Structure formats: structure tokens, C-alpha cells
CSV table of C-alpha atoms and ligand atoms in Angstrom, one decimal:
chain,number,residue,atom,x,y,z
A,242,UNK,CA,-53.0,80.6,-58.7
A,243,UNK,CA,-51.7,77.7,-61.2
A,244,UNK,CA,-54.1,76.6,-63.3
A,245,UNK,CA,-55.1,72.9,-62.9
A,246,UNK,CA,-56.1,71.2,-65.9
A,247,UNK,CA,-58.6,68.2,-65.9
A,248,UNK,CA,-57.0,64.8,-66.7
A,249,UNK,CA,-57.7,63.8,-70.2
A,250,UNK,CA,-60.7,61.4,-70.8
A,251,UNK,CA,-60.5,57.9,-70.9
A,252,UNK,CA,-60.7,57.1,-74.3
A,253,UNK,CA,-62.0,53.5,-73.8
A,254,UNK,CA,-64.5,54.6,-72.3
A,255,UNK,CA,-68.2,54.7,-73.6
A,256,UNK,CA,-69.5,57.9,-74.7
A,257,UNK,CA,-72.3,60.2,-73.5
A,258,UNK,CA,-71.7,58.7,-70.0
A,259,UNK,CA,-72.9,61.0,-67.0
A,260,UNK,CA,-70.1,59.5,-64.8
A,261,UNK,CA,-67.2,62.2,-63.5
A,262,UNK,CA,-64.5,59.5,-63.6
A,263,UNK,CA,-61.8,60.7,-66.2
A,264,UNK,CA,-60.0,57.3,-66.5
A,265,UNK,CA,-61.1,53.8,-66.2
A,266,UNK,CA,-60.1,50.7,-63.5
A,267,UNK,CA,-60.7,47.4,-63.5
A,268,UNK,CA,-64.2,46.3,-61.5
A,269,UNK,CA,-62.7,44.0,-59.5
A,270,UNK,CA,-66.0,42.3,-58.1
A,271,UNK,CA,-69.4,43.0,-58.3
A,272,UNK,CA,-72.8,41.8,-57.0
A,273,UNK,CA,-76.3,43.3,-56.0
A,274,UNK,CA,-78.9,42.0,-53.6
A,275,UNK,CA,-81.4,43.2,-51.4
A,276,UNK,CA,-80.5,43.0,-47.1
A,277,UNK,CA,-83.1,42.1,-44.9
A,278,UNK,CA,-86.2,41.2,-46.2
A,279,UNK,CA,-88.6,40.4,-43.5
A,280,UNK,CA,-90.9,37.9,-44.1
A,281,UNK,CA,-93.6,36.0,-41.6
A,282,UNK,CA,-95.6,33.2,-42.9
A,283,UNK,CA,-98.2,31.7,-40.7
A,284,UNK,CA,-99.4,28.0,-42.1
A,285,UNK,CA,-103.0,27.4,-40.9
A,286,UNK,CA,-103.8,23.4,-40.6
A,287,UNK,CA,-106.8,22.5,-39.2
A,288,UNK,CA,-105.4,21.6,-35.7
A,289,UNK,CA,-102.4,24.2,-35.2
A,290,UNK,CA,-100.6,26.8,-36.8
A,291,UNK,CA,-97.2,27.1,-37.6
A,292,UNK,CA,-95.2,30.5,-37.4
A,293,UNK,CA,-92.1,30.7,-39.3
A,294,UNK,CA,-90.3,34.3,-39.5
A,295,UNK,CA,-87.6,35.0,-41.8
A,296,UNK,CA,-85.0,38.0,-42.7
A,297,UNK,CA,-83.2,37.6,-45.7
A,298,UNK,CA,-80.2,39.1,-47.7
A,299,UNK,CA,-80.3,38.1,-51.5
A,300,UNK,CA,-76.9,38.6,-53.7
A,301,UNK,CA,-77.1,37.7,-57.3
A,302,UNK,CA,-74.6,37.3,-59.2
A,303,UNK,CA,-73.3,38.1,-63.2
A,304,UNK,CA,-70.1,38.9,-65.1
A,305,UNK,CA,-73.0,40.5,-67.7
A,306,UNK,CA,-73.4,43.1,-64.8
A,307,UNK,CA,-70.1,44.7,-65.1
A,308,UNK,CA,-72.1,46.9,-67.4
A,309,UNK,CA,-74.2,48.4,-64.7
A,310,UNK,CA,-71.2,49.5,-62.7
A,311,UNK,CA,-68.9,50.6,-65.6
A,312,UNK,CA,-71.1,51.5,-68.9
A,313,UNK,CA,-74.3,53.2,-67.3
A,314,UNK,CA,-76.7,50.0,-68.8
A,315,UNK,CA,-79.1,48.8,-66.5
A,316,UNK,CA,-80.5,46.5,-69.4
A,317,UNK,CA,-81.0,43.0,-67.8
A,318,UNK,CA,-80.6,44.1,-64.5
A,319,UNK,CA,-82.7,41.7,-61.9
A,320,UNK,CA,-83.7,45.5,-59.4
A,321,UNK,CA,-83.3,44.2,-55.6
A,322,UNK,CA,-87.3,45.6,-55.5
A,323,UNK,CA,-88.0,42.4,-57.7
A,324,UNK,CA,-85.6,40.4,-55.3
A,325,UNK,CA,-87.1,41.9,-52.2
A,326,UNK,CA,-90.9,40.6,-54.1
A,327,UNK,CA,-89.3,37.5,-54.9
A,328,UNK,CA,-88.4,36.5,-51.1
A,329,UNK,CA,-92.3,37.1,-50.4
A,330,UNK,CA,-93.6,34.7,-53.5
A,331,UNK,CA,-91.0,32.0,-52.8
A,332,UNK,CA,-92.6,31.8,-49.0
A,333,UNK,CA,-95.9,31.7,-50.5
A,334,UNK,CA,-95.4,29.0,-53.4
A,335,UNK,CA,-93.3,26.6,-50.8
A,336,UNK,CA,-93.1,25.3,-47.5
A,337,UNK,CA,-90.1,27.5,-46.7
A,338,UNK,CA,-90.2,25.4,-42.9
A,339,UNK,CA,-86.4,25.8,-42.2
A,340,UNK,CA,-83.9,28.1,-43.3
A,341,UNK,CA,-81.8,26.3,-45.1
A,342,UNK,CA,-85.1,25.1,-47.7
A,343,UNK,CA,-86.6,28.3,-48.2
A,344,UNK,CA,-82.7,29.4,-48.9
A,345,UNK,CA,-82.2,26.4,-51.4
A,346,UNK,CA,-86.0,27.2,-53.2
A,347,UNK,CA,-84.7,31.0,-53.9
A,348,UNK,CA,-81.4,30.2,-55.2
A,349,UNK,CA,-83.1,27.1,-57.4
A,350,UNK,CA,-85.7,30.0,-58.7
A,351,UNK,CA,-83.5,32.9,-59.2
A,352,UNK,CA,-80.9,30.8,-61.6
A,353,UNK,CA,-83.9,29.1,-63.4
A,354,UNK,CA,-86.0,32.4,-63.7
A,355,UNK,CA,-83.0,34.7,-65.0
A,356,UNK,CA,-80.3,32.9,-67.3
A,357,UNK,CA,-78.4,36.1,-67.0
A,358,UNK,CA,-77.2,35.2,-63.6
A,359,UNK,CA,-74.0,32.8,-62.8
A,360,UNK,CA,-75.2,32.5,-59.1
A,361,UNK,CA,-77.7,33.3,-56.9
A,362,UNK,CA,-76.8,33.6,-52.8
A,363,UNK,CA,-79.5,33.4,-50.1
A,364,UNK,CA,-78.7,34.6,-46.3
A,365,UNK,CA,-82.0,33.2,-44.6
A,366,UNK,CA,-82.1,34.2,-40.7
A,367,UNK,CA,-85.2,32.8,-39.0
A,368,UNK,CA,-86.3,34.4,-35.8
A,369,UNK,CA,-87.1,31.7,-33.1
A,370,UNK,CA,-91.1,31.7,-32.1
A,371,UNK,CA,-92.0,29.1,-29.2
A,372,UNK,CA,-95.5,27.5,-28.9
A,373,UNK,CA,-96.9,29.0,-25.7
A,374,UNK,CA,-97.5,26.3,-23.1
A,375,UNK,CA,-100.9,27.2,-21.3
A,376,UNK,CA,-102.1,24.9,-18.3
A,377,UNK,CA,-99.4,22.5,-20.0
A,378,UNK,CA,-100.7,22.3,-22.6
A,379,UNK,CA,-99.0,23.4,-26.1
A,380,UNK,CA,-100.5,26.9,-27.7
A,381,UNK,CA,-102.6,25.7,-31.0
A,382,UNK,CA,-101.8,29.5,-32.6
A,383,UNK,CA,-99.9,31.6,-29.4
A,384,UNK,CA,-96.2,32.3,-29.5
A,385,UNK,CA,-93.6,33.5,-27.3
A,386,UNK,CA,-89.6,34.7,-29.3
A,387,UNK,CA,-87.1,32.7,-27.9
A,388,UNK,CA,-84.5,35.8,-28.3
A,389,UNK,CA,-82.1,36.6,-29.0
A,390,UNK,CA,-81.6,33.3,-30.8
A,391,UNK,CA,-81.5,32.6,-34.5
A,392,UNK,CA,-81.4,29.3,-37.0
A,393,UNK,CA,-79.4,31.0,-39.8
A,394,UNK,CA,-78.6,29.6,-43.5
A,395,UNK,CA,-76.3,30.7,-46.1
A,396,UNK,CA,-77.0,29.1,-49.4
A,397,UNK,CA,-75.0,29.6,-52.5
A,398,UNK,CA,-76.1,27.7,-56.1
A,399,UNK,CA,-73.3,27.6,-59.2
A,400,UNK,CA,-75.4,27.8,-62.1
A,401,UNK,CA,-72.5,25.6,-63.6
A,402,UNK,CA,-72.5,21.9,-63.0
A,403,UNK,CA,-75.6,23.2,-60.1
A,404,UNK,CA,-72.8,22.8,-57.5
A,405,UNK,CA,-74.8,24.3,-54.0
A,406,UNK,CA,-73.3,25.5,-51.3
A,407,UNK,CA,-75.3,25.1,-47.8
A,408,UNK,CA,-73.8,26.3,-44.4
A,409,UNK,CA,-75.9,26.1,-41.5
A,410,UNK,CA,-75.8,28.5,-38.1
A,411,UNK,CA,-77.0,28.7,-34.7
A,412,UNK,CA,-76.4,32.4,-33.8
A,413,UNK,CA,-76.9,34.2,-30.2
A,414,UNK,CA,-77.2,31.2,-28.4
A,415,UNK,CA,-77.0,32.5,-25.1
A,416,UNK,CA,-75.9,30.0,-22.2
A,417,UNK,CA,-75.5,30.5,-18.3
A,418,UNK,CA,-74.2,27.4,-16.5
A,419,UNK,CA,-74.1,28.6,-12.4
A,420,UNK,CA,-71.5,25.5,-11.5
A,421,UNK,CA,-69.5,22.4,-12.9
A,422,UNK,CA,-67.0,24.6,-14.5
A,423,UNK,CA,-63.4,25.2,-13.2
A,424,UNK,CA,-60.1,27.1,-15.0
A,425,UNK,CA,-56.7,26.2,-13.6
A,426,UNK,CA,-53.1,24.7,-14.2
A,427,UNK,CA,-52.6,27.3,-17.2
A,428,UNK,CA,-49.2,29.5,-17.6
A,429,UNK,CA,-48.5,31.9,-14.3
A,430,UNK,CA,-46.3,34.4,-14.6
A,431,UNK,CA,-45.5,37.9,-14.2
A,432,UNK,CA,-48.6,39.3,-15.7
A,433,UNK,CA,-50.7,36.4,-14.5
A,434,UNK,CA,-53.8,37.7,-11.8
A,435,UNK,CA,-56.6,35.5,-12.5
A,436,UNK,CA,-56.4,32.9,-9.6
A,437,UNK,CA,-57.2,29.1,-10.5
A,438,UNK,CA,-60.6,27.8,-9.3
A,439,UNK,CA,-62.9,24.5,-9.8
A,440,UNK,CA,-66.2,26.6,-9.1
A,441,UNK,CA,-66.9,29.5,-11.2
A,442,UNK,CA,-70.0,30.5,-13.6
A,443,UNK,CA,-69.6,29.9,-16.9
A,444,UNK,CA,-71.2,31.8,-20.0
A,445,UNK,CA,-71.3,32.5,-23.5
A,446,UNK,CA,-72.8,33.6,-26.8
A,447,UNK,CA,-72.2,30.7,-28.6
A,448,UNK,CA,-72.1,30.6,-32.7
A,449,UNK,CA,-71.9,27.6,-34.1
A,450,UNK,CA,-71.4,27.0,-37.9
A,451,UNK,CA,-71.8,23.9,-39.9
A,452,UNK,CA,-71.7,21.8,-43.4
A,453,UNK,CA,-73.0,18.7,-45.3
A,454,UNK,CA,-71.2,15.8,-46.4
A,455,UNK,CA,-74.1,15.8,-48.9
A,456,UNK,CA,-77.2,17.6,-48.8
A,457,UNK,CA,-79.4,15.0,-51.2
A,458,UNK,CA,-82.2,14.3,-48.7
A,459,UNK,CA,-81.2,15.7,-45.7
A,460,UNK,CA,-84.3,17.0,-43.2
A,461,UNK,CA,-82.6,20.8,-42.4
A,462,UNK,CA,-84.7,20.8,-39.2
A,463,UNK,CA,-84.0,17.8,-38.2
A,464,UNK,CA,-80.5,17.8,-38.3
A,465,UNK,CA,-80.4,21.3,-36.6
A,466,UNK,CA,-82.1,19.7,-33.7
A,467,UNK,CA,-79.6,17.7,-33.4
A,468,UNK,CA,-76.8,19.7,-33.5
A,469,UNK,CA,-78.5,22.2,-30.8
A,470,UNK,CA,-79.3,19.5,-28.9
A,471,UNK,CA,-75.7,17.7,-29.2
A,472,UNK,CA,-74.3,21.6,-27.9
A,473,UNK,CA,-76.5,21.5,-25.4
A,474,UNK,CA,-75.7,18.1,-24.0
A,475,UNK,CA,-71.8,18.7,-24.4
A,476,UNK,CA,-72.0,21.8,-22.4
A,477,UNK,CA,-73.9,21.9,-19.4
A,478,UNK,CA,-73.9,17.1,-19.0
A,479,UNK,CA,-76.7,15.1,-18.0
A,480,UNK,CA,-79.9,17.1,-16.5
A,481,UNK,CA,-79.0,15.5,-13.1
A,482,UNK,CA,-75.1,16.9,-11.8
A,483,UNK,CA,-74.2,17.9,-15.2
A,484,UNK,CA,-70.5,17.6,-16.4
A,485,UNK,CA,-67.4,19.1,-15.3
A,486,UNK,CA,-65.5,22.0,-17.5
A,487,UNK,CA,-61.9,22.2,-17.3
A,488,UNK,CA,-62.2,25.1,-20.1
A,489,UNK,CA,-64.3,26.8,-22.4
A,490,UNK,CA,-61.8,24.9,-24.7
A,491,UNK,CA,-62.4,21.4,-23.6
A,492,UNK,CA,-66.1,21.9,-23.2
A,493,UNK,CA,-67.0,23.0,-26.8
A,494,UNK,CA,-64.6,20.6,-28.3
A,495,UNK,CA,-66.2,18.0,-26.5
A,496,UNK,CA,-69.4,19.3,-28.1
A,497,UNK,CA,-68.4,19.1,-31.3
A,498,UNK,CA,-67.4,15.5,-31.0
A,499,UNK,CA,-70.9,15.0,-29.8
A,500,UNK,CA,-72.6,16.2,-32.9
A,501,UNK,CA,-70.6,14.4,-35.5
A,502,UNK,CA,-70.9,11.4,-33.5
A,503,UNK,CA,-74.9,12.2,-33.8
A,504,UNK,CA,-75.8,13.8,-36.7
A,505,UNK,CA,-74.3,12.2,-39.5
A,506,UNK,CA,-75.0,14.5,-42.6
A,507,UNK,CA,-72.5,17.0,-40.2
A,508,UNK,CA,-69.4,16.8,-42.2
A,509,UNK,CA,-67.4,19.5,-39.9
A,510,UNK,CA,-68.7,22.4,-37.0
A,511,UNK,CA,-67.0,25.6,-36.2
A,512,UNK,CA,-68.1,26.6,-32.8
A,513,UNK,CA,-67.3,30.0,-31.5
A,514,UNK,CA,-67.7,30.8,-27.7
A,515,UNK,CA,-66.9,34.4,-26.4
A,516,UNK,CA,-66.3,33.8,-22.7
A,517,UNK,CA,-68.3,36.3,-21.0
A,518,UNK,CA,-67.3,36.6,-17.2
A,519,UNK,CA,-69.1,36.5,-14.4
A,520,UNK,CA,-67.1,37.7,-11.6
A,521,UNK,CA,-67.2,37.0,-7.9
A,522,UNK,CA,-68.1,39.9,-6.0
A,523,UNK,CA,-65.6,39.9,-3.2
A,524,UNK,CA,-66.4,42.8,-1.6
A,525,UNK,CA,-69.4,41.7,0.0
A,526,UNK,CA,-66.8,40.8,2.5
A,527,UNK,CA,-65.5,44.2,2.8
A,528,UNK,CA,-69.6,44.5,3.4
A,529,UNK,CA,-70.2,42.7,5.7
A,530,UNK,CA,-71.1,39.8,4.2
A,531,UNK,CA,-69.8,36.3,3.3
A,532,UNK,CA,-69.1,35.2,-0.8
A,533,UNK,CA,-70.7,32.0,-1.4
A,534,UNK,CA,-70.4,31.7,-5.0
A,535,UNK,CA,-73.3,33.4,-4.9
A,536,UNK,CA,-72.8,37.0,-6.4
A,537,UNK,CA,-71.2,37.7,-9.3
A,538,UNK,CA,-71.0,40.7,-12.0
A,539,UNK,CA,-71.9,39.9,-15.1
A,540,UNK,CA,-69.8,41.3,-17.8
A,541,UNK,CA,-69.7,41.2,-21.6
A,542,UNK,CA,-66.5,42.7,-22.1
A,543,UNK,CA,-63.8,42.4,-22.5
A,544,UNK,CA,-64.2,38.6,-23.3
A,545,UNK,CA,-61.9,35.6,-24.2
A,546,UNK,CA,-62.6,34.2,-27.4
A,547,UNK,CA,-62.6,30.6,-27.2
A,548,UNK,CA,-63.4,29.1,-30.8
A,549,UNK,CA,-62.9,25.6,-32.3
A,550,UNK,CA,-63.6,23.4,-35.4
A,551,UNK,CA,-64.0,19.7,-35.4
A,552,UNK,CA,-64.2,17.8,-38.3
A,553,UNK,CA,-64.8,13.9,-39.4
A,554,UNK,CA,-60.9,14.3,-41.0
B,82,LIG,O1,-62.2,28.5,-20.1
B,82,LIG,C1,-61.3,29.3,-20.2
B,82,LIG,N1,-60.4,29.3,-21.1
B,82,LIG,C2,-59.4,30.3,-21.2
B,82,LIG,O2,-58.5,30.2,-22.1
B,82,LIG,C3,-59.4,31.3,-20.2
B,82,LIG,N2,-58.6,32.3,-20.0
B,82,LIG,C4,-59.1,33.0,-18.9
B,82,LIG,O3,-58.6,34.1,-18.4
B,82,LIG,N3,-60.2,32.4,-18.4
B,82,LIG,C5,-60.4,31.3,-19.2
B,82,LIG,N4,-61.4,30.3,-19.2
């Protein structure tokens, strides 16, 4: 057997290390946070309550940390445990009524609490609880979760020059329009099946991902409201006949136009719609029976994926 010797030591590296590595790379990048931090906080006024649920992934970030990865020294070290506490006294000391706030109020106290750290990063997903309507009337304290969708934030703050970064989502919105959408005159050839149609279903899990031209004074909520409700408008049309889809493409650019038309602290909106097919169920002829646009299979995959940005320039 030949004898394999261990490579020699690292001899810039620190001694009386416990680490098994026998020579030393750069550390690229680093960070540390804590994922998922789930927070409820229920705000008791006299006439309602308000529910506002949270999960939350804090990143912090130091060049001083490079330490804790290379030389063995926690010293200075902010421990996720204190982050994960952190997310729980930052939604007790403020209002913490949108994402994008209670996202803002963490990064503002994690760079003013710990001078150590360059920047702080907040990932804020708020689960979406509905007042409960009962005898039409709106629930003072009962909810119902609006499911799968979530208002998301992703806030970033530069402890240098206090440049923050704000980037807005509406995630799992999940949309089922049964008619006003068509899909025809594209490429035949060879490989082509799918036969053109102006009646079809048309559905998606639609992301949709947005900025600020300047966040000084914006209302988060309100301007999310806005956007969802410019989405909603550009996709399925007016209550009464809606409007008519050529494409997924068309629809969701049209969309986008929409909410930078409406919400002017939108500076730009990436909006991401996997086309999940509903297909006609043909052999109900083979059945017996007649297809109406009536019966379809839902499917999730595989799906197109149909995704656009629109921007002010
Ligand atoms: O709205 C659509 N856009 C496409 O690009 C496409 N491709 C496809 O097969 N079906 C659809 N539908």
C-alpha cells in the first residue's frame, strides 16, 4: 500500500484551529440570517381587530465576519437566535401593517443597533387573512386565508450613504378566466399541434415584482392595492363582458401599462405568468356527449412561461 502523506499545513493560517482544512481559500461571500420567522400580530382597537401575519428571512451582513467562517471567532457575531427575537420585538415596538414597513423598520434597527454590520436584508412574506363577511356584514375579529396568496417585500439598507433597497411582490396569485381569451396566427409548422382558437380558458400563477421611483413617503399598502388591482383589471376587463386576450403575452403587458399609468411611485413591474392549461376534453364526444367549452382538464404542467417587464423608460 503507498503511503499517503497529509498536505502540509497552511502556514497562514491561525493556530490552535479545530478546522481539518490543510490549506486556506479565499471566502468569497458570506452572510448569516435566520429563514422563516413566523410572526402573527393581532392589533386590538376598540371597534375591530387587525391580523397581520408575517414569515421572515433576515441576512445580515459584515466583511468583520470573515472571521467566523475562516479564524474560528465568533466575537461580534449578531446569532440568528437574536435575529429570530429581533423579528418578534420589531412587530411589537411598530405598526409593522405592510410588508415592506415592517421590512424597512428591521433593516433601520439592525444597522443602528450593531455598527458591526455593513447591511442588513429583510425578506418579509405576509400571509393574506380576509375579514369574514357575516350577514354582509364585515367580521370585527373573524378571518378567513386568502391562499395561497402572499404580499412579499424584499428590503435591503447600505449602511453607507443609507442607500435602501425596496422590491415589492405579489406571489401565488392564482387566476382562472372561463372565456375572453383566444391563441392563434402564431408560427405552424412541422412540429406545430396546438390548433388556433378564440375561446379557450385561460390561467395562471401570476408573480409580479416591482420598484420605487422613490420610496420617501410612499403608503406600501396603498400602492400594492393598486397594483393588484391594476392586474386585475388588465386581465380579466370590465366586470361586465370583460376583455379579449389574444395572449398571455398581450394581456399581462397590457397590465403592466395599467399600473404605471396608476400608481405612480411604480417605477418598473416584472410580471411572470406560467400558462397553466386547461384542456378541452374532446372525448366526451367519443362518449357520447357534445364539447361545449364546457369540460376541460386542468393541468399544471408542463406550462409556458409567459413573463414581461414594463418600465416608465
Ligand atoms: O397565450 C399564449 N401564449 C403563448 O406563447 C402560447 N403558446 C402556446 O402553446 N399557447 C400559448 N398561449
Amino acid at each position: 500500500m503507498p503511503k499517503i502523506s497529509p498536505a502540509p499545513a497552511d502556514p497562514a493560517a491561525p493556530a490552535n484551529l479545530s478546522s481539518l482544512r490543510t490549506q486556506s481559500f479565499p471566502l468569497k461571500a458570506h452572510n448569516h440570517g435566520k429563514a422563516k420567522v413566523r410572526v402573527m400580530k393581532v392589533v386590538r382597537s376598540a371597534e375591530k381587530h387587525f391580523a397581520y401575519e408575517y414569515s421572515v428571512d433576515t441576512t445580515l451582513f459584515s466583511p468583520e465576519y470573515e472571521k467566523v467562517f475562516t479564524a474560528e471567532d465568533n466575537s461580534g457575531l449578531v446569532a440568528t437566535d437574536t435575529q429570530k427575537n429581533t423579528v418578534y420585538v420589531i412587530a411589537k415596538r411598530t405598526e409593522a401593517n405592510s410588508p415592506e414597513q415592517f421590512g424597512i423598520d428591521l433593516c433601520k434597527h439592525f444597522i443602528s443597533e450593531y455598527p458591526v454590520l455593513t447591511a442588513a436584508q429583510a425578506e418579509v412574506r405576509m400571509t393574506l387573512w380576509e375579514r369574514a363577511v357575516v350577514d354582509g356584514e364585515e367580521h370585527e375579529h373573524g378571518w378567513i386565508k386568502q391562499s395561497p396568496e402572499q404580499a412579499v417585500a424584499v428590503v435591503k439598507l447600505v449602511r453607507e450613504g443609507e442607500v435602501f433597497s425596496v422590491r415589492s411582490f405579489v406571489k401565488g396569485m392564482t387566476i382562472f378566466k372561463s372565456t375572453q381569451s383566444g391563441f392563434a396566427d402564431y408560427h405552424m409548422d412541422k412540429y406545430t399541434l396546438l390548433p388556433p382558437c378564440t375561446e379557450r380558458c385561460l390561467s395562471t400563477e401570476l408573480t409580479a415584482e416591482w420598484g420605487y421611483t422613490d420610496i420617501a413617503g410612499v403608503d406600501f399598502a396603498d400602492a400594492r392595492a393598486g397594483v393588484r388591482a391594476q392586474l386585475i383589471k388588465g386581465i380579466f376587463g370590465p366586470a361586465k363582458g370583460g376583455v379579449f386576450s389574444v395572449s398571455l403575452q398581450a394581456t399581462i403587458y397590457d397590465a403592466g401599462c395599467l399600473v404605471l399609468t396608476e400608481v405612480a411611485c411604480v417605477s418598473e413591474i416584472k410580471i411572470d405568468t406560467p400558462n397553466k392549461h386547461y384542456l378541452p376534453y374532446r372525448q366526451l364526444e367519443a362518449l357520447g356527449e357534445v364539447f361545449e367549452d364546457d369540460i376541460f382538464v386542468p393541468t399544471d404542467e408542463p406550462s409556458g412561461t409567459i413573463t414581461c417587464t414594463v418600465a416608465r423608460e
